[in-house]
């Protein structure tokens, strides 16, 4: 449980408005701690600072990792069935992938089917690019 927001809020509040300010600062600090804890749990601490600038790169890595891993799993039993292709296609439809994005997803699926596909390295690069954000990793 984080208490730094409460402590700092109470101190600053006391400096400006004495006892009522300390109470108000404690309350504001509580909400700060609560919001920070929620950000930390969902975004992996400092992961929220990377969300805007790396969003496009993260999205590309996410799609490539997802569909290449699906291709790898589909081929793991030796043969990719029509049903497995239908599932991947349905996922592309559900994600509303069209044009270049859909072609890239299909290429990633094909790439994942290769015997020497580096699944562990691909998933590690996805993990690294997500900066530990739990909302993406789940």
PDB file of C-alpha atoms in Angstrom:
ATOM      1  CA  UNK A   1       0.000   0.000   0.000  1.00  0.00           C
ATOM      2  CA  UNK A   2       1.416   3.346  -1.038  1.00  0.00           C
ATOM      3  CA  UNK A   3       1.285   6.134   1.507  1.00  0.00           C
ATOM      4  CA  UNK A   4       3.551   8.776  -0.034  1.00  0.00           C
ATOM      5  CA  UNK A   5       0.668  10.664  -1.627  1.00  0.00           C
ATOM      6  CA  UNK A   6      -1.111  10.834   1.719  1.00  0.00           C
ATOM      7  CA  UNK A   7       2.009  11.950   3.587  1.00  0.00           C
ATOM      8  CA  UNK A   8       2.959  14.626   1.077  1.00  0.00           C
ATOM      9  CA  UNK A   9      -0.645  15.784   0.718  1.00  0.00           C
ATOM     10  CA  UNK A  10      -1.032  16.151   4.474  1.00  0.00           C
ATOM     11  CA  UNK A  11       2.285  18.018   4.798  1.00  0.00           C
ATOM     12  CA  UNK A  12       1.564  20.473   1.995  1.00  0.00           C
ATOM     13  CA  UNK A  13      -1.991  20.935   3.211  1.00  0.00           C
ATOM     14  CA  UNK A  14      -0.764  21.655   6.732  1.00  0.00           C
ATOM     15  CA  UNK A  15       1.745  24.202   5.400  1.00  0.00           C
ATOM     16  CA  UNK A  16      -0.998  26.216   3.714  1.00  0.00           C
ATOM     17  CA  UNK A  17      -4.144  25.713   5.802  1.00  0.00           C
ATOM     18  CA  UNK A  18      -2.969  24.077   9.047  1.00  0.00           C
ATOM     19  CA  UNK A  19      -5.264  21.278  10.359  1.00  0.00           C
ATOM     20  CA  UNK A  20      -8.089  21.611   7.777  1.00  0.00           C
ATOM     21  CA  UNK A  21      -5.457  21.717   5.019  1.00  0.00           C
ATOM     22  CA  UNK A  22      -3.774  18.613   6.382  1.00  0.00           C
ATOM     23  CA  UNK A  23      -7.084  16.745   6.316  1.00  0.00           C
ATOM     24  CA  UNK A  24      -7.848  17.960   2.798  1.00  0.00           C
ATOM     25  CA  UNK A  25      -4.284  17.120   1.675  1.00  0.00           C
ATOM     26  CA  UNK A  26      -4.584  13.657   3.191  1.00  0.00           C
ATOM     27  CA  UNK A  27      -7.786  13.079   1.227  1.00  0.00           C
ATOM     28  CA  UNK A  28      -6.273  14.337  -2.037  1.00  0.00           C
ATOM     29  CA  UNK A  29      -3.151  12.240  -1.385  1.00  0.00           C
ATOM     30  CA  UNK A  30      -5.321   9.171  -0.856  1.00  0.00           C
ATOM     31  CA  UNK A  31      -6.916   9.619  -4.288  1.00  0.00           C
ATOM     32  CA  UNK A  32      -3.480  10.168  -5.821  1.00  0.00           C
ATOM     33  CA  UNK A  33      -2.176   6.945  -4.253  1.00  0.00           C
ATOM     34  CA  UNK A  34      -5.248   5.061  -5.420  1.00  0.00           C
ATOM     35  CA  UNK A  35      -4.901   6.328  -9.018  1.00  0.00           C
ATOM     36  CA  UNK A  36      -1.164   5.628  -9.075  1.00  0.00           C
ATOM     37  CA  UNK A  37      -1.699   2.109  -7.732  1.00  0.00           C
ATOM     38  CA  UNK A  38      -4.278   1.472 -10.468  1.00  0.00           C
ATOM     39  CA  UNK A  39      -1.868   2.775 -13.140  1.00  0.00           C
ATOM     40  CA  UNK A  40       0.920   0.642 -11.734  1.00  0.00           C
ATOM     41  CA  UNK A  41      -1.219  -2.503 -11.690  1.00  0.00           C
ATOM     42  CA  UNK A  42      -2.557  -2.013 -15.208  1.00  0.00           C
ATOM     43  CA  UNK A  43       0.364  -0.402 -16.996  1.00  0.00           C
ATOM     44  CA  UNK A  44       3.384  -1.830 -15.230  1.00  0.00           C
ATOM     45  CA  UNK A  45       4.498   1.221 -13.281  1.00  0.00           C
ATOM     46  CA  UNK A  46       6.317   3.522 -15.649  1.00  0.00           C
ATOM     47  CA  UNK A  47       4.711   1.836 -18.661  1.00  0.00           C
ATOM     48  CA  UNK A  48       2.168   4.650 -18.854  1.00  0.00           C
ATOM     49  CA  UNK A  49       4.936   7.047 -19.870  1.00  0.00           C
ATOM     50  CA  UNK A  50       5.598   4.999 -22.997  1.00  0.00           C
ATOM     51  CA  UNK A  51       2.013   4.583 -24.193  1.00  0.00           C
ATOM     52  CA  UNK A  52       1.753   7.559 -26.566  1.00  0.00           C
ATOM     53  CA  UNK A  53       5.166   7.649 -28.191  1.00  0.00           C
ATOM     54  CA  UNK A  54       5.511   3.911 -28.746  1.00  0.00           C
ATOM     55  CA  UNK A  55       1.867   3.133 -29.498  1.00  0.00           C
ATOM     56  CA  UNK A  56       2.286   2.543 -33.232  1.00  0.00           C
ATOM     57  CA  UNK A  57       5.423   0.446 -32.764  1.00  0.00           C
ATOM     58  CA  UNK A  58       3.771  -1.555 -29.969  1.00  0.00           C
ATOM     59  CA  UNK A  59       0.726  -2.161 -32.132  1.00  0.00           C
ATOM     60  CA  UNK A  60       2.849  -3.443 -35.019  1.00  0.00           C
ATOM     61  CA  UNK A  61       4.851  -5.713 -32.719  1.00  0.00           C
ATOM     62  CA  UNK A  62       1.621  -6.927 -31.076  1.00  0.00           C
ATOM     63  CA  UNK A  63       0.007  -7.878 -34.399  1.00  0.00           C
ATOM     64  CA  UNK A  64       3.162  -9.517 -35.719  1.00  0.00           C
ATOM     65  CA  UNK A  65       3.703 -11.469 -32.489  1.00  0.00           C
ATOM     66  CA  UNK A  66       0.061 -12.514 -32.259  1.00  0.00           C
ATOM     67  CA  UNK A  67      -0.362 -13.797 -35.796  1.00  0.00           C
ATOM     68  CA  UNK A  68       3.088 -15.353 -36.104  1.00  0.00           C
ATOM     69  CA  UNK A  69       2.526 -17.193 -32.805  1.00  0.00           C
ATOM     70  CA  UNK A  70      -0.880 -18.344 -34.087  1.00  0.00           C
ATOM     71  CA  UNK A  71       0.789 -19.620 -37.259  1.00  0.00           C
ATOM     72  CA  UNK A  72       3.405 -21.414 -35.193  1.00  0.00           C
ATOM     73  CA  UNK A  73       0.758 -23.042 -32.993  1.00  0.00           C
ATOM     74  CA  UNK A  74      -1.297 -24.040 -36.033  1.00  0.00           C
ATOM     75  CA  UNK A  75       1.720 -25.768 -37.587  1.00  0.00           C
ATOM     76  CA  UNK A  76       2.890 -27.375 -34.331  1.00  0.00           C
ATOM     77  CA  UNK A  77       1.002 -30.599 -35.048  1.00  0.00           C
ATOM     78  CA  UNK A  78       2.550 -30.835 -38.513  1.00  0.00           C
ATOM     79  CA  UNK A  79      -0.279 -29.481 -40.684  1.00  0.00           C
ATOM     80  CA  UNK A  80      -2.293 -26.284 -40.758  1.00  0.00           C
ATOM     81  CA  UNK A  81      -5.958 -27.199 -41.136  1.00  0.00           C
ATOM     82  CA  UNK A  82      -8.685 -25.197 -42.844  1.00  0.00           C
ATOM     83  CA  UNK A  83     -10.303 -24.716 -39.442  1.00  0.00           C
ATOM     84  CA  UNK A  84      -7.148 -23.090 -38.051  1.00  0.00           C
ATOM     85  CA  UNK A  85      -7.011 -20.746 -41.042  1.00  0.00           C
ATOM     86  CA  UNK A  86     -10.692 -19.900 -40.515  1.00  0.00           C
ATOM     87  CA  UNK A  87      -9.984 -19.063 -36.871  1.00  0.00           C
ATOM     88  CA  UNK A  88      -7.117 -16.738 -37.830  1.00  0.00           C
ATOM     89  CA  UNK A  89      -9.284 -15.128 -40.519  1.00  0.00           C
ATOM     90  CA  UNK A  90     -12.158 -14.676 -38.065  1.00  0.00           C
ATOM     91  CA  UNK A  91      -9.765 -12.982 -35.644  1.00  0.00           C
ATOM     92  CA  UNK A  92      -8.630 -10.630 -38.412  1.00  0.00           C
ATOM     93  CA  UNK A  93     -12.294  -9.875 -39.166  1.00  0.00           C
ATOM     94  CA  UNK A  94     -13.046  -9.279 -35.490  1.00  0.00           C
ATOM     95  CA  UNK A  95     -10.078  -6.907 -35.256  1.00  0.00           C
ATOM     96  CA  UNK A  96     -11.341  -5.188 -38.421  1.00  0.00           C
ATOM     97  CA  UNK A  97      -8.038  -5.618 -40.233  1.00  0.00           C
ATOM     98  CA  UNK A  98      -8.182  -4.572 -43.878  1.00  0.00           C
ATOM     99  CA  UNK A  99      -5.743  -3.778 -46.649  1.00  0.00           C
ATOM    100  CA  UNK A 100      -2.093  -3.640 -45.659  1.00  0.00           C
ATOM    101  CA  UNK A 101      -2.770  -4.520 -42.027  1.00  0.00           C
ATOM    102  CA  UNK A 102      -4.563  -7.707 -43.067  1.00  0.00           C
ATOM    103  CA  UNK A 103      -1.781  -8.651 -45.509  1.00  0.00           C
ATOM    104  CA  UNK A 104       0.818  -8.091 -42.803  1.00  0.00           C
ATOM    105  CA  UNK A 105      -1.166 -10.305 -40.411  1.00  0.00           C
ATOM    106  CA  UNK A 106      -1.370 -13.021 -43.084  1.00  0.00           C
ATOM    107  CA  UNK A 107       2.370 -12.712 -43.756  1.00  0.00           C
ATOM    108  CA  UNK A 108       3.089 -12.991 -40.030  1.00  0.00           C
ATOM    109  CA  UNK A 109       0.880 -16.109 -39.842  1.00  0.00           C
ATOM    110  CA  UNK A 110       2.828 -17.652 -42.747  1.00  0.00           C
ATOM    111  CA  UNK A 111       6.134 -16.644 -41.168  1.00  0.00           C
ATOM    112  CA  UNK A 112       5.113 -18.341 -37.918  1.00  0.00           C
ATOM    113  CA  UNK A 113       4.508 -21.616 -39.770  1.00  0.00           C
ATOM    114  CA  UNK A 114       8.195 -21.904 -40.668  1.00  0.00           C
ATOM    115  CA  UNK A 115      10.038 -24.734 -38.966  1.00  0.00           C
ATOM    116  CA  UNK A 116      12.835 -22.448 -37.761  1.00  0.00           C
ATOM    117  CA  UNK A 117      10.524 -19.666 -36.552  1.00  0.00           C
ATOM    118  CA  UNK A 118      12.033 -18.036 -33.408  1.00  0.00           C
ATOM    119  CA  UNK A 119       8.925 -18.103 -31.203  1.00  0.00           C
ATOM    120  CA  UNK A 120      10.738 -17.373 -27.935  1.00  0.00           C
ATOM    121  CA  UNK A 121      12.633 -14.420 -29.420  1.00  0.00           C
ATOM    122  CA  UNK A 122       9.442 -13.035 -30.969  1.00  0.00           C
ATOM    123  CA  UNK A 123       7.545 -13.229 -27.693  1.00  0.00           C
ATOM    124  CA  UNK A 124      10.488 -11.735 -25.806  1.00  0.00           C
ATOM    125  CA  UNK A 125      10.615  -8.763 -28.177  1.00  0.00           C
ATOM    126  CA  UNK A 126       6.861  -8.333 -27.682  1.00  0.00           C
ATOM    127  CA  UNK A 127       7.321  -8.379 -23.908  1.00  0.00           C
ATOM    128  CA  UNK A 128      10.158  -5.857 -24.112  1.00  0.00           C
ATOM    129  CA  UNK A 129       8.193  -3.541 -26.417  1.00  0.00           C
ATOM    130  CA  UNK A 130       5.176  -3.559 -24.107  1.00  0.00           C
ATOM    131  CA  UNK A 131       7.309  -2.180 -21.238  1.00  0.00           C
ATOM    132  CA  UNK A 132       5.724  -4.632 -18.807  1.00  0.00           C
ATOM    133  CA  UNK A 133       2.210  -3.259 -19.355  1.00  0.00           C
ATOM    134  CA  UNK A 134      -0.063  -5.853 -17.831  1.00  0.00           C
ATOM    135  CA  UNK A 135      -3.106  -4.702 -19.799  1.00  0.00           C
ATOM    136  CA  UNK A 136      -1.345  -5.694 -23.027  1.00  0.00           C
ATOM    137  CA  UNK A 137       0.348  -8.824 -21.732  1.00  0.00           C
ATOM    138  CA  UNK A 138      -2.883 -10.381 -20.522  1.00  0.00           C
TER     139      UNK A 138
END
